[in-house]
PDB file of C-alpha atoms and ligand atoms in Angstrom:
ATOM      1  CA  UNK A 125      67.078  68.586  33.574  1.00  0.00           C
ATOM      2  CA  UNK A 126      69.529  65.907  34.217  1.00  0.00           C
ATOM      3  CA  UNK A 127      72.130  64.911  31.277  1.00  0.00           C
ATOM      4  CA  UNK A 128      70.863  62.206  28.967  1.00  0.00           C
ATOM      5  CA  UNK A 129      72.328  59.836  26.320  1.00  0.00           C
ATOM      6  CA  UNK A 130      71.982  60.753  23.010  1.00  0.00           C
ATOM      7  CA  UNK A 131      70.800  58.153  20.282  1.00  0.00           C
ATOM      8  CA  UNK A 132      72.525  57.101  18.105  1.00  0.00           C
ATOM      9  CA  UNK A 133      72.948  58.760  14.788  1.00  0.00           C
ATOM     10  CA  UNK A 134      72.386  55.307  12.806  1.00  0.00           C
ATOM     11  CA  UNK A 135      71.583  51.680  13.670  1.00  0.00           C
ATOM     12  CA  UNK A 136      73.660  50.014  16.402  1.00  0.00           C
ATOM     13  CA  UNK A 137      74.555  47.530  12.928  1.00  0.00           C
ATOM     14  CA  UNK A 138      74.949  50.252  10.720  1.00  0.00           C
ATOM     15  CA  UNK A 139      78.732  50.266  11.074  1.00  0.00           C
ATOM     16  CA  UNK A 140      78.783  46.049  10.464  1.00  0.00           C
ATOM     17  CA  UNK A 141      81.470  44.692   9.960  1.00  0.00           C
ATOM     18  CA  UNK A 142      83.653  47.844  10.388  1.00  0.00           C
ATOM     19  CA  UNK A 143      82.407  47.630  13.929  1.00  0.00           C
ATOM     20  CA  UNK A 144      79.988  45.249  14.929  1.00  0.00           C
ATOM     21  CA  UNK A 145      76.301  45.296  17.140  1.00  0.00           C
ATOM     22  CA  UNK A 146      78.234  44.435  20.015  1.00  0.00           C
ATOM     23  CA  UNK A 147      81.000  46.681  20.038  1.00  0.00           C
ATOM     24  CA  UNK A 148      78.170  50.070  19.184  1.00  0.00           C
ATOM     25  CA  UNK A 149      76.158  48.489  21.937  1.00  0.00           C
ATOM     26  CA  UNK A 150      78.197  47.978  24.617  1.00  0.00           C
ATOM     27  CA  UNK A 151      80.368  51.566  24.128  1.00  0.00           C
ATOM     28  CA  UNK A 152      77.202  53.639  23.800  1.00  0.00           C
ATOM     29  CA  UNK A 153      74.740  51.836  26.191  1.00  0.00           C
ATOM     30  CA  UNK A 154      76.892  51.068  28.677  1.00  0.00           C
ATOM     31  CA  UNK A 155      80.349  53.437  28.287  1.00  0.00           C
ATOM     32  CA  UNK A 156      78.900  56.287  27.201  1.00  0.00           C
ATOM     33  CA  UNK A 157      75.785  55.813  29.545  1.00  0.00           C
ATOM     34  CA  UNK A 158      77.854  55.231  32.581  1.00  0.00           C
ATOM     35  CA  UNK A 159      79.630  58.377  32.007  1.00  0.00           C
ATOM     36  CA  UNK A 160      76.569  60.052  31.795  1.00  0.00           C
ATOM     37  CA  UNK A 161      74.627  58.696  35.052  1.00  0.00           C
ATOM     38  CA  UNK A 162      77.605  59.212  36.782  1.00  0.00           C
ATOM     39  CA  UNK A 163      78.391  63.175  35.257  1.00  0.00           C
ATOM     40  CA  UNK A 164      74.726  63.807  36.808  1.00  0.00           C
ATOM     41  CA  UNK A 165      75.127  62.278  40.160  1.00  0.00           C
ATOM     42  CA  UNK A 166      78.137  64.454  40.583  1.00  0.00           C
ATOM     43  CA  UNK A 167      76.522  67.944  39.318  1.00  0.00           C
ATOM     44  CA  UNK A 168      73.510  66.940  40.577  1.00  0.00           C
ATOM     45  CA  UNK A 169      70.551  70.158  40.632  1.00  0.00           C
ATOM     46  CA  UNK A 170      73.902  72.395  40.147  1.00  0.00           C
ATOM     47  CA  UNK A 171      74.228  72.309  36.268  1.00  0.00           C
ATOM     48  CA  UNK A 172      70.213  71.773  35.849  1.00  0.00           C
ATOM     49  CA  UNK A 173      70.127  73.067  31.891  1.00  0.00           C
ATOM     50  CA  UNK A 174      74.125  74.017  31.810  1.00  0.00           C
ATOM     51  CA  UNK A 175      75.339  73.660  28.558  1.00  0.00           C
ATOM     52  CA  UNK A 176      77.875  70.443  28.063  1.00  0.00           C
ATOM     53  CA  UNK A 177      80.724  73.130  27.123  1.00  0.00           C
ATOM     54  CA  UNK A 178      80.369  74.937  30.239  1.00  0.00           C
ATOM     55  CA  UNK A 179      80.311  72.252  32.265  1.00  0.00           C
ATOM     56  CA  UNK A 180      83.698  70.853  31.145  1.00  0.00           C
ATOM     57  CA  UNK A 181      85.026  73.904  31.390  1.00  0.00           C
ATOM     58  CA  UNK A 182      83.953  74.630  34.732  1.00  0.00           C
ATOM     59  CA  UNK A 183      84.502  71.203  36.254  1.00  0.00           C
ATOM     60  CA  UNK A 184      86.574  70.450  39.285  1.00  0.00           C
ATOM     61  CA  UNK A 185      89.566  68.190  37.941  1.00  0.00           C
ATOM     62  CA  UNK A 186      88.666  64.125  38.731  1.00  0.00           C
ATOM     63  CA  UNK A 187      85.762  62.595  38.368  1.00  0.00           C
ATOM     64  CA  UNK A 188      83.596  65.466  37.330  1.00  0.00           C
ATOM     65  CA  UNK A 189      86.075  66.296  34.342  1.00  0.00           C
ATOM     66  CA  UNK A 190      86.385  63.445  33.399  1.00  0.00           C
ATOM     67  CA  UNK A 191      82.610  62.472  32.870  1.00  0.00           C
ATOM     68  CA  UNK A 192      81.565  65.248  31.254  1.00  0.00           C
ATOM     69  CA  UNK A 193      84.376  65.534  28.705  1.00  0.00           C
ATOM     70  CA  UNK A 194      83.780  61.708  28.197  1.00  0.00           C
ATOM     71  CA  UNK A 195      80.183  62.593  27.643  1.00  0.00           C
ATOM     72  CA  UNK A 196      81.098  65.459  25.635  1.00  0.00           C
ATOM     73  CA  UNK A 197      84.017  63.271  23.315  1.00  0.00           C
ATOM     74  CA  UNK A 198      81.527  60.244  22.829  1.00  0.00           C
ATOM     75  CA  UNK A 199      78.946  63.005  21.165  1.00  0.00           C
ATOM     76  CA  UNK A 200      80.955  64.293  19.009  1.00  0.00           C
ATOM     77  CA  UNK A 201      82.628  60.692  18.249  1.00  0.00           C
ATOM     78  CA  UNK A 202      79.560  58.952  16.960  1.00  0.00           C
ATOM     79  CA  UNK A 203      78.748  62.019  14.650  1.00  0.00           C
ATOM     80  CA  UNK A 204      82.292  61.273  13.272  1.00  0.00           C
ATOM     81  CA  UNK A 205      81.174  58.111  11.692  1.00  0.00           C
ATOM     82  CA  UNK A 206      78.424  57.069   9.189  1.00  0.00           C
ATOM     83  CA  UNK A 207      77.472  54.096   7.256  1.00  0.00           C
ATOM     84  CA  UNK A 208      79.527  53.794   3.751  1.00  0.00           C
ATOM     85  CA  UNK A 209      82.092  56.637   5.596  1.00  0.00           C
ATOM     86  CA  UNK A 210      85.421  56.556   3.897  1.00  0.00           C
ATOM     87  CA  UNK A 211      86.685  58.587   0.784  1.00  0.00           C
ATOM     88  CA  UNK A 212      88.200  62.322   1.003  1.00  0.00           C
ATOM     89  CA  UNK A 213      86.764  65.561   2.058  1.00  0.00           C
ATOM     90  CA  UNK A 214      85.616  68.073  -0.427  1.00  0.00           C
ATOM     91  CA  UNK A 215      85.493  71.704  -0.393  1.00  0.00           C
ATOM     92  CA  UNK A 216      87.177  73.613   1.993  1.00  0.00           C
ATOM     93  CA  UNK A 217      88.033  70.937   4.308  1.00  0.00           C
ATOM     94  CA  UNK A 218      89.863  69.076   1.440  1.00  0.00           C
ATOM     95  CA  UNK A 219      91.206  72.944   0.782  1.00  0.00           C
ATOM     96  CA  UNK A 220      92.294  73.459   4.216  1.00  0.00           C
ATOM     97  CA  UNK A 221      93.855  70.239   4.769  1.00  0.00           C
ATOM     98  CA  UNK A 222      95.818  70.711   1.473  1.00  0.00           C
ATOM     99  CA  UNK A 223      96.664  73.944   3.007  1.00  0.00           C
ATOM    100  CA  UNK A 224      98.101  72.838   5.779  1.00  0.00           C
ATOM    101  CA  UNK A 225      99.161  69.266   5.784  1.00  0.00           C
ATOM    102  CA  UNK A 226     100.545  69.459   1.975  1.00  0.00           C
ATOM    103  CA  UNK A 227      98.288  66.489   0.492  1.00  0.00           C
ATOM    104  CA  UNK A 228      95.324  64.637   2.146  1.00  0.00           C
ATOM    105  CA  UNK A 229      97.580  61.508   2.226  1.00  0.00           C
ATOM    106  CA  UNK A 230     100.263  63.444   4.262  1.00  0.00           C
ATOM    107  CA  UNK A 231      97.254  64.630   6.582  1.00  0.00           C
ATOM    108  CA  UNK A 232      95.966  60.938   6.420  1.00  0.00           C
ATOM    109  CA  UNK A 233      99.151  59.417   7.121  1.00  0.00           C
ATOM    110  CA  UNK A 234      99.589  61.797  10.518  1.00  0.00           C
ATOM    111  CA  UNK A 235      95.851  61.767  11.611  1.00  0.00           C
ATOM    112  CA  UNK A 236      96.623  57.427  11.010  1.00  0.00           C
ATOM    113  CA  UNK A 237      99.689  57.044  13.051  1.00  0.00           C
ATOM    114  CA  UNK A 238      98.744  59.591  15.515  1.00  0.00           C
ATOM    115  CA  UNK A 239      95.429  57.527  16.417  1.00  0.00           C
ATOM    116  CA  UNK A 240      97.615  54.336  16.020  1.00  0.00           C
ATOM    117  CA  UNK A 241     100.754  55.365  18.520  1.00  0.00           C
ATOM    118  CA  UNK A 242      98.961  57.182  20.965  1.00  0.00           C
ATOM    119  CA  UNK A 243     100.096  55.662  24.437  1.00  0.00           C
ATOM    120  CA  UNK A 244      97.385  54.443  26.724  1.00  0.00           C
ATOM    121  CA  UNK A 245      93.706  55.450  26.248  1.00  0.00           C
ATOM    122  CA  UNK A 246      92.904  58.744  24.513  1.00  0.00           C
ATOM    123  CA  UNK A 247      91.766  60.522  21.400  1.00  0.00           C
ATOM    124  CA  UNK A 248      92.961  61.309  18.155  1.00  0.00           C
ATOM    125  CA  UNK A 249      92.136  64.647  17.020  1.00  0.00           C
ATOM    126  CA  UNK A 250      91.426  66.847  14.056  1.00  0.00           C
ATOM    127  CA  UNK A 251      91.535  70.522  15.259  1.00  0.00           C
ATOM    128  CA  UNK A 252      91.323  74.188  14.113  1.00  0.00           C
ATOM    129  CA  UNK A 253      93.632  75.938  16.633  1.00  0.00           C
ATOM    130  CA  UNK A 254      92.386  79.181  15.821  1.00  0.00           C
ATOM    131  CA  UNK A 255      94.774  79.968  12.475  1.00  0.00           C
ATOM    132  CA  UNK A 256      95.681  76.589  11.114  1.00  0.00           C
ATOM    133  CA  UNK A 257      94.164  72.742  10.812  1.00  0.00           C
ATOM    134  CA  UNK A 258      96.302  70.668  13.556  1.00  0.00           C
ATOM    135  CA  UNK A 259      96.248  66.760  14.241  1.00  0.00           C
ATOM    136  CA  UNK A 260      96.513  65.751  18.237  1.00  0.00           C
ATOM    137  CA  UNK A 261      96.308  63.938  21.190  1.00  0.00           C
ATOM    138  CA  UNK A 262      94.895  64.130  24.266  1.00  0.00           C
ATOM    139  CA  UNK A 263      95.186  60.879  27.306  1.00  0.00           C
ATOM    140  CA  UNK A 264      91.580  60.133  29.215  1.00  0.00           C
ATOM    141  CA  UNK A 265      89.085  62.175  29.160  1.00  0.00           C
ATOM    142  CA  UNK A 266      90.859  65.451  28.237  1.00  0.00           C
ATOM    143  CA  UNK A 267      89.811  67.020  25.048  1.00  0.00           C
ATOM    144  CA  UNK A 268      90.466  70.283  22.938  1.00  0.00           C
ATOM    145  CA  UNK A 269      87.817  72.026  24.163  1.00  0.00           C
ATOM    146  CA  UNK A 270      90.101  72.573  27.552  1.00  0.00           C
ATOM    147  CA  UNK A 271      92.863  73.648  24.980  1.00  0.00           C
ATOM    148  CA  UNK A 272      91.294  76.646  23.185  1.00  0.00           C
ATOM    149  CA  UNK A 273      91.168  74.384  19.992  1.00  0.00           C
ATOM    150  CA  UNK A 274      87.997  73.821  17.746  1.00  0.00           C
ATOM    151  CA  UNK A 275      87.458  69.952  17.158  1.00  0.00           C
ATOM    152  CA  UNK A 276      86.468  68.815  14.024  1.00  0.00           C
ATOM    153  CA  UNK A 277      87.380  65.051  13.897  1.00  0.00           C
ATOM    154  CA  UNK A 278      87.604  62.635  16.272  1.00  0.00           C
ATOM    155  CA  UNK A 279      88.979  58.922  16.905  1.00  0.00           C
ATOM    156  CA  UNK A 280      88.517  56.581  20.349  1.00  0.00           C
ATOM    157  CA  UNK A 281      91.328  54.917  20.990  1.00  0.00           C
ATOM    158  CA  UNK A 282      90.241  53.723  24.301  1.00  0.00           C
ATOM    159  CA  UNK A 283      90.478  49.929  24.138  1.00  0.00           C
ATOM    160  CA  UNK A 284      86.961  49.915  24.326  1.00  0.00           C
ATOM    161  CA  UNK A 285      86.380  50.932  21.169  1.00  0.00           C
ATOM    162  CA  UNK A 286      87.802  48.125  18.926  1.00  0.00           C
ATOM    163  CA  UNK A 287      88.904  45.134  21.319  1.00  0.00           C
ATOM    164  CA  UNK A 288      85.971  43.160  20.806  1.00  0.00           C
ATOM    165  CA  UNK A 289      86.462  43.525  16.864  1.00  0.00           C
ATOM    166  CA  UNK A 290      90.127  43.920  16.701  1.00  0.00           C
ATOM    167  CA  UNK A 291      91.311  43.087  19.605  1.00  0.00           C
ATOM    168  CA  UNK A 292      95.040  44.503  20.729  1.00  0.00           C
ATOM    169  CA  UNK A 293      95.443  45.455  16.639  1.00  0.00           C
ATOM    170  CA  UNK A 294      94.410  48.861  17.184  1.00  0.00           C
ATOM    171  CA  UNK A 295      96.214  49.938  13.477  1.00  0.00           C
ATOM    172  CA  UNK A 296      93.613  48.153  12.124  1.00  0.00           C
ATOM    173  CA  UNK A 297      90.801  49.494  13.606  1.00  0.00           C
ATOM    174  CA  UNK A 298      92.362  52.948  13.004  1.00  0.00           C
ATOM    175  CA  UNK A 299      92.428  52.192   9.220  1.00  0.00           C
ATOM    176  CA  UNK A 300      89.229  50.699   9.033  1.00  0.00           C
ATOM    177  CA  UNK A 301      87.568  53.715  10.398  1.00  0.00           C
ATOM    178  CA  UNK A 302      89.205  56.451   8.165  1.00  0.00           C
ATOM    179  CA  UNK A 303      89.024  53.612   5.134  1.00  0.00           C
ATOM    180  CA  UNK A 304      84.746  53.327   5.932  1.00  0.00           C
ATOM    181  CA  UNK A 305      83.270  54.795   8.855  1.00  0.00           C
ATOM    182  CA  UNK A 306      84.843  58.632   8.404  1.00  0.00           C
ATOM    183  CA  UNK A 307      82.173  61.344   8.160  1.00  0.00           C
ATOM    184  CA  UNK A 308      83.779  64.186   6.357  1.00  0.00           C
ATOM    185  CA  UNK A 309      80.506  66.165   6.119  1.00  0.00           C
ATOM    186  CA  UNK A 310      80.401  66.278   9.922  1.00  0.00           C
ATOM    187  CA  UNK A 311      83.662  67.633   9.535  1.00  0.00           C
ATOM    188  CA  UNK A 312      82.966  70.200   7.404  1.00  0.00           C
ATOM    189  CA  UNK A 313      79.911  71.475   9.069  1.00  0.00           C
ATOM    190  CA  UNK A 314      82.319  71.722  12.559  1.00  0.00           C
ATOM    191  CA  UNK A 315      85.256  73.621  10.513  1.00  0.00           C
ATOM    192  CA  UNK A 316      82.778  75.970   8.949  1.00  0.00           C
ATOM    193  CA  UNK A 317      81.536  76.586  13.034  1.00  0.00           C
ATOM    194  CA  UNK A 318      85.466  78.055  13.320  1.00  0.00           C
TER     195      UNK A 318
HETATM  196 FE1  FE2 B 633      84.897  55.379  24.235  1.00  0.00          FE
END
């Protein structure tokens, strides 16, 4: 069985005016979908029922990397928002991040500039590297998966996913997306995976 998009996990307008119709349709139906026709035309009959995982960790470096991690990072990125995001973490993630970052707003402020700075198209990450929460970066395609870390968060900053809302003010898309569109429960549920 070949790779296949996944829906959506809300309405393409769900995440209006945070990020509009067009910018959900156009970076899932046709990003994210490109990445996957192209991931199966390269593993073709090969990977028929691989898991994702296994497939990005097996894959030749190039163009078979980087599909499947792409498919693999847009996954996990639309899980990472939801309609009426936003707020703070509770529970152990809030506990954790206290833990290791001193305050959510010092974790905030990192996780913020990180996604903001990052040169060139990548990723901002939230990660459990095994002992401790960790904020990163990865350029492309690559992801933490190919680092031993545990994601947990994650943010696009591929110009892709804010130029037609925000064009080059990619601080602003950062802060709209950890000010309304941030799923914390999805990142619970990943750090209590760890
Ligand atoms: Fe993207």
């Amino acid at each position: 069985m070949a790779f296949t998009l996944p829906p959506l996990p809300y309405a393409s307008d769900a995440l209006d005016p945070h990020l509009s119709q067009e910018t959900l349709e156009f970076h899932h139906g046709k990003h994210h979908q490109t990445y996957v026709t192209k991931l199966n035309e390269l593993v073709g009959d090969d990977k028929t029922n691989a898991d994702l995982d296994d497939v990005v960790l097996g894959a030749a470096p190039g163009p078979e990397f980087n599909n499947a991690a792409q498919h693999w990072n847009h996954t996990f990125y639309w899980r990472c928002m939801a309609p009426a995001g936003g707020g703070e973490p509770e529970g152990e993630l809030a506990e954790a991040i206290a833990k290791d970052f001193g305050s959510f707003g010092a974790f905030r402020k990192e996780l913020n500039d990180t996604a903001a700075t990052h040169f060139g198209s990548g990723w901002a990450w939230l990660v459990h590297d095994g002992s401790r929460l960790l904020v990163t970066h990865t350029s492309d395609a690559d992801l933490p998966l190919r680092h031993g870390q545990h994601a947990l968060l994650t943010i696009d900053v591929w110009e892709h996913a804010y130029y037609v809302d925000y064009r080059n003010k990619r601080p602003d898309y950062v802060s709209a997306f950890l000010d309304h569109l941030v799923n914390w429960d999805f990142a619970a549920e990943n750090l209590r995976q760890v």
